[in-house]
Amino acid sequence: MNNTLENSDDEDEIFLYEVSKTNDKEESIVSLTINVQLLVSFKVYTGTQANIPPVKYFDMLLPKPEITKANQKLVSYCGGRIPVQGRCAVSCTYVQSRPSNQQFYVVETNSVPIIGFSSDLNLIKLIMNVNSAASIDESIRNSVLEAIKEFNDVFEGLGKLDGEKIPSAVCDKLKVELDRMEKDSVMEKVTVLTEWVNSMMAVQKKYGTLCLCIDPVDVNKPIRRPHYPTPMLEDYIKPV
């Protein structure tokens, strides 16, 4: 289950990823002591940018920590809302490390408590590898040159592309539509050689009828038209 924490104050979004089922039996579980009185087992998720424990753990603390209003909304991957009661800062201790105040979002859920990589408890060792843009561009260039060398015959001489074929499922409907358009004098059937041919595409509409589309690039070249400017409204008003 993927959860996203949206922020209504135009801040950066906080992404939360909670895996409800996995085939891997090994899980990253750490035990944290909250406010020096409650030991809670957390799942560590490197893709999580926030710490989320269920509200039941805060009800066990005495005194109960102050929960402030949270402007963020917790939204699951499928669009469902997860109620957020608020957020608070509590003291956490991991093994023998020093106590550290951590921000938690308090939610109404029965899921396992989650702690993310944003915490400063030294739970996760972050390793970053940055490749320079120049090396990436050079790698892409080399891969392109290798492809050209391997398929050299494709990039030389004249190629040949098969004409677009009409699917057999619509051939009968296409003939009916062409006959109808010829009958209505929309077009005229030609059985002799011509200087140009239009490519055609038959698109089936939602209600089953066909829409015929042509590419007029070829027909536009041999069309002969008078080169006379189209009169404007001012041309008629001026003499009046």
PDB file of N, CA and C in Angstrom, residues 69-123:
ATOM      1  N   LYS A  69      -2.064  20.330  15.633  1.00  0.00           N
ATOM      2  CA  LYS A  69      -2.792  20.145  14.382  1.00  0.00           C
ATOM      3  C   LYS A  69      -1.815  19.994  13.218  1.00  0.00           C
ATOM      4  N   ALA A  70      -2.120  19.065  12.337  1.00  0.00           N
ATOM      5  CA  ALA A  70      -1.298  18.843  11.139  1.00  0.00           C
ATOM      6  C   ALA A  70      -2.071  19.304   9.914  1.00  0.00           C
ATOM      7  N   ASN A  71      -1.445  20.143   9.095  1.00  0.00           N
ATOM      8  CA  ASN A  71      -2.096  20.633   7.880  1.00  0.00           C
ATOM      9  C   ASN A  71      -2.058  19.614   6.747  1.00  0.00           C
ATOM     10  N   GLN A  72      -1.233  18.613   6.896  1.00  0.00           N
ATOM     11  CA  GLN A  72      -1.096  17.607   5.847  1.00  0.00           C
ATOM     12  C   GLN A  72      -2.250  16.605   5.880  1.00  0.00           C
ATOM     13  N   LYS A  73      -2.501  16.017   4.718  1.00  0.00           N
ATOM     14  CA  LYS A  73      -3.509  14.967   4.582  1.00  0.00           C
ATOM     15  C   LYS A  73      -2.830  13.696   4.090  1.00  0.00           C
ATOM     16  N   LEU A  74      -3.121  12.610   4.758  1.00  0.00           N
ATOM     17  CA  LEU A  74      -2.527  11.327   4.400  1.00  0.00           C
ATOM     18  C   LEU A  74      -3.447  10.621   3.418  1.00  0.00           C
ATOM     19  N   VAL A  75      -2.931  10.361   2.209  1.00  0.00           N
ATOM     20  CA  VAL A  75      -3.732   9.776   1.138  1.00  0.00           C
ATOM     21  C   VAL A  75      -3.075   8.487   0.676  1.00  0.00           C
ATOM     22  N   SER A  76      -3.859   7.412   0.607  1.00  0.00           N
ATOM     23  CA  SER A  76      -3.329   6.140   0.131  1.00  0.00           C
ATOM     24  C   SER A  76      -3.159   6.173  -1.379  1.00  0.00           C
ATOM     25  N   TYR A  77      -2.463   5.177  -1.911  1.00  0.00           N
ATOM     26  CA  TYR A  77      -2.189   5.127  -3.342  1.00  0.00           C
ATOM     27  C   TYR A  77      -3.474   5.050  -4.158  1.00  0.00           C
ATOM     28  N   CYS A  78      -4.500   4.381  -3.624  1.00  0.00           N
ATOM     29  CA  CYS A  78      -5.762   4.239  -4.348  1.00  0.00           C
ATOM     30  C   CYS A  78      -6.688   5.423  -4.122  1.00  0.00           C
ATOM     31  N   GLY A  79      -6.246   6.442  -3.422  1.00  0.00           N
ATOM     32  CA  GLY A  79      -7.050   7.642  -3.239  1.00  0.00           C
ATOM     33  C   GLY A  79      -7.804   7.718  -1.935  1.00  0.00           C
ATOM     34  N   GLY A  80      -7.761   6.677  -1.109  1.00  0.00           N
ATOM     35  CA  GLY A  80      -8.478   6.692   0.165  1.00  0.00           C
ATOM     36  C   GLY A  80      -7.781   7.563   1.199  1.00  0.00           C
ATOM     37  N   ARG A  81      -8.582   8.230   2.038  1.00  0.00           N
ATOM     38  CA  ARG A  81      -8.048   9.102   3.072  1.00  0.00           C
ATOM     39  C   ARG A  81      -7.754   8.315   4.345  1.00  0.00           C
ATOM     40  N   ILE A  82      -6.626   8.595   4.958  1.00  0.00           N
ATOM     41  CA  ILE A  82      -6.264   8.004   6.241  1.00  0.00           C
ATOM     42  C   ILE A  82      -6.294   9.121   7.272  1.00  0.00           C
ATOM     43  N   PRO A  83      -7.152   9.021   8.296  1.00  0.00           N
ATOM     44  CA  PRO A  83      -7.299  10.118   9.253  1.00  0.00           C
ATOM     45  C   PRO A  83      -6.017  10.386  10.026  1.00  0.00           C
ATOM     46  N   VAL A  84      -5.641  11.638  10.093  1.00  0.00           N
ATOM     47  CA  VAL A  84      -4.463  12.074  10.843  1.00  0.00           C
ATOM     48  C   VAL A  84      -4.935  12.906  12.025  1.00  0.00           C
ATOM     49  N   GLN A  85      -4.656  12.443  13.228  1.00  0.00           N
ATOM     50  CA  GLN A  85      -5.061  13.183  14.420  1.00  0.00           C
ATOM     51  C   GLN A  85      -4.180  14.399  14.666  1.00  0.00           C
ATOM     52  N   GLY A  86      -2.969  14.382  14.188  1.00  0.00           N
ATOM     53  CA  GLY A  86      -2.048  15.492  14.368  1.00  0.00           C
ATOM     54  C   GLY A  86      -0.621  14.997  14.376  1.00  0.00           C
ATOM     55  N   ARG A  87       0.265  15.837  14.858  1.00  0.00           N
ATOM     56  CA  ARG A  87       1.659  15.437  14.955  1.00  0.00           C
ATOM     57  C   ARG A  87       2.240  15.934  16.276  1.00  0.00           C
ATOM     58  N   CYS A  88       3.285  15.266  16.703  1.00  0.00           N
ATOM     59  CA  CYS A  88       3.909  15.644  17.968  1.00  0.00           C
ATOM     60  C   CYS A  88       5.373  15.244  17.947  1.00  0.00           C
ATOM     61  N   ALA A  89       6.131  15.818  18.859  1.00  0.00           N
ATOM     62  CA  ALA A  89       7.550  15.504  19.000  1.00  0.00           C
ATOM     63  C   ALA A  89       7.759  14.761  20.304  1.00  0.00           C
ATOM     64  N   VAL A  90       8.378  13.588  20.221  1.00  0.00           N
ATOM     65  CA  VAL A  90       8.654  12.794  21.414  1.00  0.00           C
ATOM     66  C   VAL A  90      10.117  12.376  21.410  1.00  0.00           C
ATOM     67  N   SER A  91      10.618  12.073  22.578  1.00  0.00           N
ATOM     68  CA  SER A  91      12.006  11.642  22.723  1.00  0.00           C
ATOM     69  C   SER A  91      12.128  10.161  22.397  1.00  0.00           C
ATOM     70  N   CYS A  92      13.078   9.822  21.537  1.00  0.00           N
ATOM     71  CA  CYS A  92      13.304   8.429  21.140  1.00  0.00           C
ATOM     72  C   CYS A  92      14.760   8.056  21.394  1.00  0.00           C
ATOM     73  N   THR A  93      14.946   6.808  21.793  1.00  0.00           N
ATOM     74  CA  THR A  93      16.291   6.299  22.043  1.00  0.00           C
ATOM     75  C   THR A  93      16.440   4.947  21.365  1.00  0.00           C
ATOM     76  N   TYR A  94      17.543   4.788  20.617  1.00  0.00           N
ATOM     77  CA  TYR A  94      17.820   3.518  19.947  1.00  0.00           C
ATOM     78  C   TYR A  94      19.064   2.900  20.573  1.00  0.00           C
ATOM     79  N   VAL A  95      18.882   1.712  21.177  1.00  0.00           N
ATOM     80  CA  VAL A  95      19.959   0.980  21.854  1.00  0.00           C
ATOM     81  C   VAL A  95      20.654   1.920  22.841  1.00  0.00           C
ATOM     82  N   GLN A  96      21.947   2.149  22.655  1.00  0.00           N
ATOM     83  CA  GLN A  96      22.709   2.969  23.599  1.00  0.00           C
ATOM     84  C   GLN A  96      22.929   4.395  23.085  1.00  0.00           C
ATOM     85  N   SER A  97      22.220   4.760  22.015  1.00  0.00           N
ATOM     86  CA  SER A  97      22.421   6.100  21.471  1.00  0.00           C
ATOM     87  C   SER A  97      21.763   7.146  22.362  1.00  0.00           C
ATOM     88  N   ARG A  98      22.119   8.383  22.132  1.00  0.00           N
ATOM     89  CA  ARG A  98      21.560   9.467  22.926  1.00  0.00           C
ATOM     90  C   ARG A  98      20.108   9.713  22.520  1.00  0.00           C
ATOM     91  N   PRO A  99      19.263  10.183  23.426  1.00  0.00           N
ATOM     92  CA  PRO A  99      17.866  10.490  23.086  1.00  0.00           C
ATOM     93  C   PRO A  99      17.796  11.585  22.022  1.00  0.00           C
ATOM     94  N   SER A 100      16.805  11.477  21.167  1.00  0.00           N
ATOM     95  CA  SER A 100      16.627  12.448  20.087  1.00  0.00           C
ATOM     96  C   SER A 100      15.142  12.713  19.901  1.00  0.00           C
ATOM     97  N   ASN A 101      14.771  13.983  19.781  1.00  0.00           N
ATOM     98  CA  ASN A 101      13.375  14.347  19.550  1.00  0.00           C
ATOM     99  C   ASN A 101      13.010  14.086  18.091  1.00  0.00           C
ATOM    100  N   GLN A 102      11.952  13.303  17.896  1.00  0.00           N
ATOM    101  CA  GLN A 102      11.506  12.942  16.559  1.00  0.00           C
ATOM    102  C   GLN A 102      10.066  13.396  16.342  1.00  0.00           C
ATOM    103  N   GLN A 103       9.786  13.837  15.113  1.00  0.00           N
ATOM    104  CA  GLN A 103       8.428  14.235  14.744  1.00  0.00           C
ATOM    105  C   GLN A 103       7.645  13.001  14.284  1.00  0.00           C
ATOM    106  N   PHE A 104       6.448  12.830  14.840  1.00  0.00           N
ATOM    107  CA  PHE A 104       5.584  11.709  14.482  1.00  0.00           C
ATOM    108  C   PHE A 104       4.227  12.231  14.027  1.00  0.00           C
ATOM    109  N   TYR A 105       3.678  11.578  12.991  1.00  0.00           N
ATOM    110  CA  TYR A 105       2.307  11.837  12.575  1.00  0.00           C
ATOM    111  C   TYR A 105       1.424  10.768  13.202  1.00  0.00           C
ATOM    112  N   VAL A 106       0.458  11.195  14.000  1.00  0.00           N
ATOM    113  CA  VAL A 106      -0.403  10.275  14.734  1.00  0.00           C
ATOM    114  C   VAL A 106      -1.598   9.934  13.851  1.00  0.00           C
ATOM    115  N   VAL A 107      -1.794   8.640  13.573  1.00  0.00           N
ATOM    116  CA  VAL A 107      -2.854   8.213  12.664  1.00  0.00           C
ATOM    117  C   VAL A 107      -3.714   7.140  13.310  1.00  0.00           C
ATOM    118  N   GLU A 108      -4.941   7.035  12.809  1.00  0.00           N
ATOM    119  CA  GLU A 108      -5.871   5.993  13.251  1.00  0.00           C
ATOM    120  C   GLU A 108      -5.692   4.788  12.352  1.00  0.00           C
ATOM    121  N   THR A 109      -4.822   3.885  12.716  1.00  0.00           N
ATOM    122  CA  THR A 109      -4.580   2.695  11.909  1.00  0.00           C
ATOM    123  C   THR A 109      -4.057   1.579  12.799  1.00  0.00           C
ATOM    124  N   ASN A 110      -4.229   0.362  12.325  1.00  0.00           N
ATOM    125  CA  ASN A 110      -3.739  -0.804  13.060  1.00  0.00           C
ATOM    126  C   ASN A 110      -2.462  -1.369  12.446  1.00  0.00           C
ATOM    127  N   SER A 111      -1.850  -0.613  11.542  1.00  0.00           N
ATOM    128  CA  SER A 111      -0.647  -1.101  10.874  1.00  0.00           C
ATOM    129  C   SER A 111       0.556  -1.025  11.807  1.00  0.00           C
ATOM    130  N   VAL A 112       1.639  -1.633  11.358  1.00  0.00           N
ATOM    131  CA  VAL A 112       2.877  -1.634  12.134  1.00  0.00           C
ATOM    132  C   VAL A 112       3.471  -0.228  12.136  1.00  0.00           C
ATOM    133  N   PRO A 113       4.002   0.251  13.252  1.00  0.00           N
ATOM    134  CA  PRO A 113       4.637   1.570  13.272  1.00  0.00           C
ATOM    135  C   PRO A 113       5.782   1.655  12.263  1.00  0.00           C
ATOM    136  N   ILE A 114       5.892   2.787  11.614  1.00  0.00           N
ATOM    137  CA  ILE A 114       6.896   2.985  10.570  1.00  0.00           C
ATOM    138  C   ILE A 114       7.792   4.151  10.957  1.00  0.00           C
ATOM    139  N   ILE A 115       9.078   3.977  10.727  1.00  0.00           N
ATOM    140  CA  ILE A 115      10.026   5.076  10.906  1.00  0.00           C
ATOM    141  C   ILE A 115      10.827   5.217   9.625  1.00  0.00           C
ATOM    142  N   GLY A 116      11.000   6.461   9.174  1.00  0.00           N
ATOM    143  CA  GLY A 116      11.629   6.696   7.885  1.00  0.00           C
ATOM    144  C   GLY A 116      13.070   7.114   7.980  1.00  0.00           C
ATOM    145  N   PHE A 117      13.660   7.351   6.783  1.00  0.00           N
ATOM    146  CA  PHE A 117      15.079   7.680   6.745  1.00  0.00           C
ATOM    147  C   PHE A 117      15.355   9.101   7.217  1.00  0.00           C
ATOM    148  N   SER A 118      14.285   9.928   7.366  1.00  0.00           N
ATOM    149  CA  SER A 118      14.497  11.310   7.781  1.00  0.00           C
ATOM    150  C   SER A 118      14.879  11.426   9.250  1.00  0.00           C
ATOM    151  N   SER A 119      14.681  10.365  10.032  1.00  0.00           N
ATOM    152  CA  SER A 119      15.053  10.421  11.446  1.00  0.00           C
ATOM    153  C   SER A 119      16.573  10.436  11.592  1.00  0.00           C
ATOM    154  N   ASP A 120      17.058  11.084  12.658  1.00  0.00           N
ATOM    155  CA  ASP A 120      18.503  11.195  12.867  1.00  0.00           C
ATOM    156  C   ASP A 120      18.980  10.249  13.961  1.00  0.00           C
ATOM    157  N   LEU A 121      18.466   9.007  13.922  1.00  0.00           N
ATOM    158  CA  LEU A 121      18.843   8.017  14.930  1.00  0.00           C
ATOM    159  C   LEU A 121      19.951   7.093  14.445  1.00  0.00           C
ATOM    160  N   ASN A 122      20.518   7.406  13.277  1.00  0.00           N
ATOM    161  CA  ASN A 122      21.599   6.585  12.709  1.00  0.00           C
ATOM    162  C   ASN A 122      21.161   5.141  12.477  1.00  0.00           C
ATOM    163  N   LEU A 123      19.900   4.990  12.021  1.00  0.00           N
ATOM    164  CA  LEU A 123      19.399   3.646  11.735  1.00  0.00           C
ATOM    165  C   LEU A 123      19.815   3.181  10.347  1.00  0.00           C
TER     166      LEU A 123
END
